[in-house]
PDB file of C-alpha atoms in Angstrom:
ATOM      1  CA  MET D   1       0.000   0.000   0.000  1.00  0.00           C
ATOM      2  CA  THR D   2       1.237   3.508  -0.753  1.00  0.00           C
ATOM      3  CA  ARG D   3       2.664   5.212   2.314  1.00  0.00           C
ATOM      4  CA  LEU D   4      -0.140   6.719   4.397  1.00  0.00           C
ATOM      5  CA  ASN D   5       0.950  10.001   5.904  1.00  0.00           C
ATOM      6  CA  ALA D   6       0.151  13.692   5.757  1.00  0.00           C
ATOM      7  CA  ARG D   7       1.689  14.003   2.285  1.00  0.00           C
ATOM      8  CA  THR D   8      -0.112  11.170   0.513  1.00  0.00           C
ATOM      9  CA  LEU D   9      -2.656  12.019  -2.150  1.00  0.00           C
ATOM     10  CA  VAL D  10      -6.137  10.604  -1.992  1.00  0.00           C
ATOM     11  CA  LEU D  11      -7.080  10.233  -5.627  1.00  0.00           C
ATOM     12  CA  SER D  12     -10.604   9.348  -6.645  1.00  0.00           C
ATOM     13  CA  GLY D  13     -11.170   6.738  -9.338  1.00  0.00           C
ATOM     14  CA  VAL D  14     -11.673   8.169 -12.793  1.00  0.00           C
ATOM     15  CA  ALA D  15     -12.930   6.368 -15.877  1.00  0.00           C
ATOM     16  CA  ALA D  16     -10.386   5.606 -18.589  1.00  0.00           C
ATOM     17  CA  ALA D  17     -10.871   7.318 -21.927  1.00  0.00           C
ATOM     18  CA  LEU D  18     -12.577   5.152 -24.513  1.00  0.00           C
ATOM     19  CA  ILE D  19     -10.651   5.806 -27.695  1.00  0.00           C
ATOM     20  CA  SER D  20     -11.434   3.918 -30.887  1.00  0.00           C
ATOM     21  CA  GLY D  21      -9.154   3.223 -33.835  1.00  0.00           C
ATOM     22  CA  CYS D  22      -6.555   0.658 -34.836  1.00  0.00           C
ATOM     23  CA  ALA D  23      -2.823   1.141 -34.368  1.00  0.00           C
ATOM     24  CA  ALA D  24      -0.159  -0.456 -36.487  1.00  0.00           C
ATOM     25  CA  ASP D  25       1.454  -1.908 -33.348  1.00  0.00           C
ATOM     26  CA  GLY D  26      -1.735  -3.777 -32.466  1.00  0.00           C
ATOM     27  CA  SER D  27      -2.366  -1.822 -29.279  1.00  0.00           C
ATOM     28  CA  GLY D  28      -5.817  -0.770 -30.455  1.00  0.00           C
ATOM     29  CA  LEU D  29      -4.975   2.931 -30.418  1.00  0.00           C
ATOM     30  CA  THR D  30      -3.563   5.299 -32.966  1.00  0.00           C
ATOM     31  CA  GLU D  31      -0.685   7.495 -31.766  1.00  0.00           C
ATOM     32  CA  THR D  32      -3.112  10.412 -31.552  1.00  0.00           C
ATOM     33  CA  GLY D  33      -5.624   8.316 -29.666  1.00  0.00           C
ATOM     34  CA  ARG D  34      -3.022   7.068 -27.231  1.00  0.00           C
ATOM     35  CA  GLY D  35      -1.884  10.624 -26.523  1.00  0.00           C
ATOM     36  CA  ALA D  36      -5.478  11.680 -25.953  1.00  0.00           C
ATOM     37  CA  ALA D  37      -6.004   8.846 -23.484  1.00  0.00           C
ATOM     38  CA  ILE D  38      -2.862   9.760 -21.567  1.00  0.00           C
ATOM     39  CA  GLY D  39      -3.925  13.385 -21.426  1.00  0.00           C
ATOM     40  CA  THR D  40      -7.445  12.490 -20.362  1.00  0.00           C
ATOM     41  CA  THR D  41      -6.404  10.291 -17.449  1.00  0.00           C
ATOM     42  CA  ALA D  42      -3.735  12.733 -16.303  1.00  0.00           C
ATOM     43  CA  GLY D  43      -6.153  15.645 -16.518  1.00  0.00           C
ATOM     44  CA  ALA D  44      -8.762  13.698 -14.601  1.00  0.00           C
ATOM     45  CA  ALA D  45      -6.219  12.934 -11.896  1.00  0.00           C
ATOM     46  CA  THR D  46      -5.549  16.636 -11.494  1.00  0.00           C
ATOM     47  CA  GLY D  47      -9.219  17.378 -11.049  1.00  0.00           C
ATOM     48  CA  ALA D  48      -9.595  14.502  -8.604  1.00  0.00           C
ATOM     49  CA  ILE D  49      -6.832  15.585  -6.248  1.00  0.00           C
ATOM     50  CA  ILE D  50      -8.070  16.036  -2.706  1.00  0.00           C
ATOM     51  CA  GLY D  51      -4.584  16.207  -1.236  1.00  0.00           C
ATOM     52  CA  SER D  52      -3.144  16.357   2.236  1.00  0.00           C
ATOM     53  CA  LEU D  53      -3.002  20.152   2.415  1.00  0.00           C
ATOM     54  CA  SER D  54      -6.017  21.792   4.013  1.00  0.00           C
ATOM     55  CA  GLY D  55      -7.128  25.383   3.555  1.00  0.00           C
ATOM     56  CA  ASP D  56      -5.045  28.485   3.041  1.00  0.00           C
ATOM     57  CA  ALA D  57      -2.556  27.546   5.752  1.00  0.00           C
ATOM     58  CA  GLY D  58      -1.515  24.305   4.056  1.00  0.00           C
ATOM     59  CA  LYS D  59      -1.399  25.917   0.634  1.00  0.00           C
ATOM     60  CA  GLY D  60       0.599  28.814   1.998  1.00  0.00           C
ATOM     61  CA  ALA D  61       3.076  26.450   3.646  1.00  0.00           C
ATOM     62  CA  LEU D  62       3.839  24.718   0.357  1.00  0.00           C
ATOM     63  CA  ILE D  63       4.103  28.004  -1.544  1.00  0.00           C
ATOM     64  CA  GLY D  64       6.506  29.209   1.131  1.00  0.00           C
ATOM     65  CA  ALA D  65       8.521  25.992   0.944  1.00  0.00           C
ATOM     66  CA  VAL D  66       9.076  26.401  -2.813  1.00  0.00           C
ATOM     67  CA  GLY D  67       9.967  30.094  -2.510  1.00  0.00           C
ATOM     68  CA  GLY D  68       6.753  31.629  -3.819  1.00  0.00           C
ATOM     69  CA  ALA D  69       4.195  30.901  -6.502  1.00  0.00           C
ATOM     70  CA  LEU D  70       4.457  31.493 -10.230  1.00  0.00           C
ATOM     71  CA  ILE D  71       2.734  34.620 -11.520  1.00  0.00           C
ATOM     72  CA  GLY D  72       0.865  35.435 -14.732  1.00  0.00           C
ATOM     73  CA  THR D  73       2.713  34.887 -18.004  1.00  0.00           C
ATOM     74  CA  MET D  74       5.658  33.446 -16.073  1.00  0.00           C
ATOM     75  CA  VAL D  75       3.750  30.160 -15.744  1.00  0.00           C
ATOM     76  CA  GLY D  76       3.666  29.267 -19.434  1.00  0.00           C
ATOM     77  CA  SER D  77       7.298  30.122 -20.127  1.00  0.00           C
ATOM     78  CA  TYR D  78       8.451  28.349 -16.946  1.00  0.00           C
ATOM     79  CA  MET D  79       6.699  25.100 -17.870  1.00  0.00           C
ATOM     80  CA  GLU D  80       7.689  25.324 -21.543  1.00  0.00           C
ATOM     81  CA  GLU D  81      11.359  25.714 -20.651  1.00  0.00           C
ATOM     82  CA  GLN D  82      11.056  22.745 -18.290  1.00  0.00           C
ATOM     83  CA  LYS D  83       9.548  20.671 -21.120  1.00  0.00           C
ATOM     84  CA  ARG D  84      12.461  21.611 -23.381  1.00  0.00           C
ATOM     85  CA  ASP D  85      14.924  20.559 -20.678  1.00  0.00           C
ATOM     86  CA  PHE D  86      13.213  17.178 -20.384  1.00  0.00           C
ATOM     87  CA  GLU D  87      13.328  16.734 -24.149  1.00  0.00           C
ATOM     88  CA  ARG D  88      17.030  17.658 -24.308  1.00  0.00           C
ATOM     89  CA  GLN D  89      18.211  15.665 -21.313  1.00  0.00           C
ATOM     90  CA  LEU D  90      16.039  12.616 -22.002  1.00  0.00           C
ATOM     91  CA  ALA D  91      16.419  12.575 -25.792  1.00  0.00           C
ATOM     92  CA  PRO D  92      17.913   9.036 -25.922  1.00  0.00           C
ATOM     93  CA  GLU D  93      15.199   7.637 -23.639  1.00  0.00           C
ATOM     94  CA  ILE D  94      12.440   9.374 -25.596  1.00  0.00           C
ATOM     95  CA  ALA D  95      13.820   8.102 -28.896  1.00  0.00           C
ATOM     96  CA  SER D  96      13.900   4.524 -27.617  1.00  0.00           C
ATOM     97  CA  GLY D  97      10.381   4.708 -26.158  1.00  0.00           C
ATOM     98  CA  VAL D  98      11.513   4.338 -22.547  1.00  0.00           C
ATOM     99  CA  ILE D  99      10.236   7.814 -21.582  1.00  0.00           C
ATOM    100  CA  ARG D 100       7.478  10.004 -22.972  1.00  0.00           C
ATOM    101  CA  VAL D 101       7.099  13.733 -22.327  1.00  0.00           C
ATOM    102  CA  GLN D 102       3.749  15.314 -23.085  1.00  0.00           C
ATOM    103  CA  LYS D 103       2.354  18.819 -22.700  1.00  0.00           C
ATOM    104  CA  LEU D 104      -1.123  18.857 -21.152  1.00  0.00           C
ATOM    105  CA  PRO D 105      -3.742  21.593 -20.711  1.00  0.00           C
ATOM    106  CA  ASP D 106      -3.388  24.198 -17.945  1.00  0.00           C
ATOM    107  CA  ASN D 107       0.407  24.344 -18.327  1.00  0.00           C
ATOM    108  CA  GLN D 108       0.886  20.833 -16.989  1.00  0.00           C
ATOM    109  CA  LEU D 109       3.460  18.268 -18.088  1.00  0.00           C
ATOM    110  CA  LEU D 110       3.390  14.498 -18.058  1.00  0.00           C
ATOM    111  CA  VAL D 111       6.590  12.452 -17.836  1.00  0.00           C
ATOM    112  CA  GLY D 112       5.854   8.751 -18.226  1.00  0.00           C
ATOM    113  CA  MET D 113       7.995   5.647 -17.904  1.00  0.00           C
ATOM    114  CA  THR D 114       7.363   2.055 -18.934  1.00  0.00           C
ATOM    115  CA  GLY D 115       7.029  -0.534 -16.202  1.00  0.00           C
ATOM    116  CA  ALA D 116       9.132  -3.080 -18.094  1.00  0.00           C
ATOM    117  CA  THR D 117      12.117  -0.733 -18.257  1.00  0.00           C
ATOM    118  CA  ALA D 118      11.779   0.903 -14.849  1.00  0.00           C
ATOM    119  CA  PHE D 119      11.026  -2.137 -12.655  1.00  0.00           C
ATOM    120  CA  GLU D 120      12.032  -5.722 -12.169  1.00  0.00           C
ATOM    121  CA  VAL D 121       9.383  -8.226 -13.252  1.00  0.00           C
ATOM    122  CA  ASP D 122       6.336  -8.353 -10.953  1.00  0.00           C
ATOM    123  CA  SER D 123       8.160  -6.136  -8.444  1.00  0.00           C
ATOM    124  CA  ASP D 124       8.308  -2.597  -7.112  1.00  0.00           C
ATOM    125  CA  ARG D 125      12.109  -2.696  -7.125  1.00  0.00           C
ATOM    126  CA  LEU D 126      13.574  -0.181  -9.553  1.00  0.00           C
ATOM    127  CA  GLN D 127      15.988  -1.537 -12.133  1.00  0.00           C
ATOM    128  CA  PRO D 128      19.529  -0.268 -11.426  1.00  0.00           C
ATOM    129  CA  SER D 129      19.856   0.421 -15.147  1.00  0.00           C
ATOM    130  CA  PHE D 130      17.038   2.977 -14.796  1.00  0.00           C
ATOM    131  CA  TYR D 131      18.735   4.997 -12.033  1.00  0.00           C
ATOM    132  CA  SER D 132      20.503   7.310 -14.466  1.00  0.00           C
ATOM    133  CA  THR D 133      17.184   8.191 -16.124  1.00  0.00           C
ATOM    134  CA  LEU D 134      15.560   8.929 -12.777  1.00  0.00           C
ATOM    135  CA  ASP D 135      18.596  11.012 -11.828  1.00  0.00           C
ATOM    136  CA  LYS D 136      18.005  13.170 -14.905  1.00  0.00           C
ATOM    137  CA  ILE D 137      14.322  13.568 -14.013  1.00  0.00           C
ATOM    138  CA  SER D 138      15.198  14.425 -10.408  1.00  0.00           C
ATOM    139  CA  ALA D 139      17.699  17.069 -11.487  1.00  0.00           C
ATOM    140  CA  ILE D 140      15.193  18.764 -13.783  1.00  0.00           C
ATOM    141  CA  VAL D 141      12.285  18.813 -11.324  1.00  0.00           C
ATOM    142  CA  SER D 142      14.671  20.135  -8.662  1.00  0.00           C
ATOM    143  CA  LYS D 143      15.722  22.931 -11.009  1.00  0.00           C
ATOM    144  CA  TYR D 144      12.072  23.836 -11.626  1.00  0.00           C
ATOM    145  CA  GLY D 145      10.992  23.748  -8.009  1.00  0.00           C
ATOM    146  CA  LYS D 146       7.759  25.728  -8.231  1.00  0.00           C
ATOM    147  CA  THR D 147       5.753  22.653  -9.170  1.00  0.00           C
ATOM    148  CA  GLN D 148       3.839  19.850  -7.524  1.00  0.00           C
ATOM    149  CA  LEU D 149       4.394  16.237  -8.639  1.00  0.00           C
ATOM    150  CA  ALA D 150       1.666  13.579  -8.681  1.00  0.00           C
ATOM    151  CA  VAL D 151       3.186  10.130  -9.255  1.00  0.00           C
ATOM    152  CA  SER D 152       0.687   7.504 -10.417  1.00  0.00           C
ATOM    153  CA  GLY D 153       1.182   3.771 -10.933  1.00  0.00           C
ATOM    154  CA  HIS D 154      -0.761   1.728 -13.509  1.00  0.00           C
ATOM    155  CA  THR D 155      -0.904  -1.931 -14.569  1.00  0.00           C
ATOM    156  CA  ASP D 156      -2.392  -4.025 -17.333  1.00  0.00           C
ATOM    157  CA  SER D 157      -5.416  -6.272 -16.763  1.00  0.00           C
ATOM    158  CA  THR D 158      -3.438  -9.469 -16.175  1.00  0.00           C
ATOM    159  CA  GLY D 159      -3.952 -10.843 -12.657  1.00  0.00           C
ATOM    160  CA  SER D 160      -6.410  -9.858  -9.944  1.00  0.00           C
ATOM    161  CA  ALA D 161      -7.630  -6.315  -9.426  1.00  0.00           C
ATOM    162  CA  ASP D 162      -6.490  -6.314  -5.791  1.00  0.00           C
ATOM    163  CA  TYR D 163      -2.973  -7.472  -6.644  1.00  0.00           C
ATOM    164  CA  ASN D 164      -2.626  -4.959  -9.467  1.00  0.00           C
ATOM    165  CA  GLN D 165      -3.865  -2.141  -7.254  1.00  0.00           C
ATOM    166  CA  THR D 166      -1.268  -2.926  -4.614  1.00  0.00           C
ATOM    167  CA  LEU D 167       1.532  -3.306  -7.173  1.00  0.00           C
ATOM    168  CA  SER D 168       0.661   0.030  -8.798  1.00  0.00           C
ATOM    169  CA  GLU D 169       0.740   1.774  -5.420  1.00  0.00           C
ATOM    170  CA  ARG D 170       4.086   0.233  -4.491  1.00  0.00           C
ATOM    171  CA  ARG D 171       5.659   1.178  -7.813  1.00  0.00           C
ATOM    172  CA  ALA D 172       4.435   4.772  -7.572  1.00  0.00           C
ATOM    173  CA  ALA D 173       5.801   4.947  -4.035  1.00  0.00           C
ATOM    174  CA  SER D 174       9.191   3.628  -5.202  1.00  0.00           C
ATOM    175  CA  VAL D 175       9.491   6.471  -7.704  1.00  0.00           C
ATOM    176  CA  GLU D 176       8.374   8.961  -5.056  1.00  0.00           C
ATOM    177  CA  TYR D 177      11.021   7.709  -2.624  1.00  0.00           C
ATOM    178  CA  TYR D 178      13.747   7.829  -5.282  1.00  0.00           C
ATOM    179  CA  LEU D 179      12.923  11.447  -6.122  1.00  0.00           C
ATOM    180  CA  GLU D 180      13.016  12.374  -2.445  1.00  0.00           C
ATOM    181  CA  ARG D 181      16.342  10.628  -1.906  1.00  0.00           C
ATOM    182  CA  SER D 182      17.663  12.538  -4.902  1.00  0.00           C
ATOM    183  CA  GLY D 183      16.894  15.834  -3.201  1.00  0.00           C
ATOM    184  CA  VAL D 184      13.422  16.753  -4.471  1.00  0.00           C
ATOM    185  CA  LEU D 185      11.485  18.547  -1.726  1.00  0.00           C
ATOM    186  CA  PRO D 186       9.206  15.910  -0.139  1.00  0.00           C
ATOM    187  CA  GLN D 187       6.324  18.360   0.288  1.00  0.00           C
ATOM    188  CA  ARG D 188       6.091  18.624  -3.498  1.00  0.00           C
ATOM    189  CA  ILE D 189       5.610  14.903  -4.212  1.00  0.00           C
ATOM    190  CA  TYR D 190       2.525  12.705  -3.866  1.00  0.00           C
ATOM    191  CA  SER D 191       1.866   9.186  -5.082  1.00  0.00           C
ATOM    192  CA  SER D 192      -1.038   6.851  -5.678  1.00  0.00           C
ATOM    193  CA  GLY D 193      -1.873   3.714  -7.629  1.00  0.00           C
ATOM    194  CA  TYR D 194      -4.711   3.105 -10.079  1.00  0.00           C
ATOM    195  CA  GLY D 195      -4.161  -0.583 -10.783  1.00  0.00           C
ATOM    196  CA  MET D 196      -5.775  -1.608 -14.066  1.00  0.00           C
ATOM    197  CA  SER D 197      -8.460   1.095 -14.023  1.00  0.00           C
ATOM    198  CA  GLN D 198      -6.819   3.605 -16.397  1.00  0.00           C
ATOM    199  CA  PRO D 199      -5.495   1.852 -19.521  1.00  0.00           C
ATOM    200  CA  ILE D 200      -4.088   3.953 -22.336  1.00  0.00           C
ATOM    201  CA  ALA D 201      -4.195   1.084 -24.830  1.00  0.00           C
ATOM    202  CA  SER D 202      -6.077  -2.153 -25.403  1.00  0.00           C
ATOM    203  CA  ASN D 203      -5.313  -4.967 -22.962  1.00  0.00           C
ATOM    204  CA  ALA D 204      -6.177  -7.479 -25.694  1.00  0.00           C
ATOM    205  CA  THR D 205      -2.621  -7.447 -27.092  1.00  0.00           C
ATOM    206  CA  GLU D 206       0.834  -7.699 -25.547  1.00  0.00           C
ATOM    207  CA  ASP D 207       1.821  -4.370 -27.099  1.00  0.00           C
ATOM    208  CA  GLY D 208      -1.177  -2.721 -25.466  1.00  0.00           C
ATOM    209  CA  ARG D 209      -0.508  -4.345 -22.098  1.00  0.00           C
ATOM    210  CA  ARG D 210       3.096  -3.171 -22.267  1.00  0.00           C
ATOM    211  CA  LEU D 211       1.918   0.424 -22.707  1.00  0.00           C
ATOM    212  CA  ASN D 212      -0.485   0.107 -19.778  1.00  0.00           C
ATOM    213  CA  ARG D 213       2.243  -1.072 -17.385  1.00  0.00           C
ATOM    214  CA  ARG D 214       3.638   2.336 -16.494  1.00  0.00           C
ATOM    215  CA  VAL D 215       4.325   5.034 -13.907  1.00  0.00           C
ATOM    216  CA  ASP D 216       3.422   8.615 -14.788  1.00  0.00           C
ATOM    217  CA  ILE D 217       4.634  11.838 -13.179  1.00  0.00           C
ATOM    218  CA  LEU D 218       2.162  14.681 -13.583  1.00  0.00           C
ATOM    219  CA  ILE D 219       3.920  18.027 -13.062  1.00  0.00           C
ATOM    220  CA  MET D 220       1.673  20.943 -12.071  1.00  0.00           C
ATOM    221  CA  PRO D 221       2.752  24.574 -11.657  1.00  0.00           C
ATOM    222  CA  ILE D 222       2.141  26.186  -8.280  1.00  0.00           C
ATOM    223  CA  THR D 223       0.490  29.510  -9.043  1.00  0.00           C
ATOM    224  CA  GLN D 224      -1.113  32.297  -7.063  1.00  0.00           C
ATOM    225  CA  GLY D 225      -4.532  30.837  -7.757  1.00  0.00           C
ATOM    226  CA  TRP D 226      -3.372  27.260  -7.161  1.00  0.00           C
ATOM    227  CA  SER D 227      -5.692  25.024  -5.198  1.00  0.00           C
ATOM    228  CA  THR D 228      -5.635  21.438  -3.905  1.00  0.00           C
ATOM    229  CA  THR D 229      -9.394  21.098  -3.824  1.00  0.00           C
ATOM    230  CA  PRO D 230     -11.303  19.315  -6.591  1.00  0.00           C
ATOM    231  CA  ALA D 231     -12.837  21.332  -9.406  1.00  0.00           C
TER     232      ALA D 231
END
């Protein structure tokens, strides 16, 4: 189970996007459809955040911890420059399909990693070969500190729902812990698992299941009007 403490997100269940179309890789989604599904589930997670911060005091504490909120037009340029840094630093991983970086609405970013590359089989233990990639991610999110990170774990439909839920939570927590150990401010990071409930591809094929086994990091700017309460 994901660590239960004052910093853990409580994320409500959200329905996966139902995207039609056939992909050449057999996943059941076109590239456009897959991107839309990723964006839909990530956007829904943002709206579903209840969070551990309560009221103006909690929000103010986090804004103070990160040295102040982003203001006005600064938000867009700040997040765009961060996206470019991810694309530069993670170019080999992006090219090989290990990492995906996607711009979402409301100046949010999604950095996703495949479960097969990041974790040992059927385990929440991070692959040592993936440490260097996580080190790059840690360095970038530390550089752009005026953001909040929601780490979410996801599985395919193989196995029981209960087992997959627990595995997704443990994997999300492993990424959260690694970021913290790498120096990312703990108050900025939250994690949760969704099990098999938010596929981004068809579970009817191995290619689709591979895409669904993933951990996503949703990066949200902390602004003057920022809120942790649901929309």
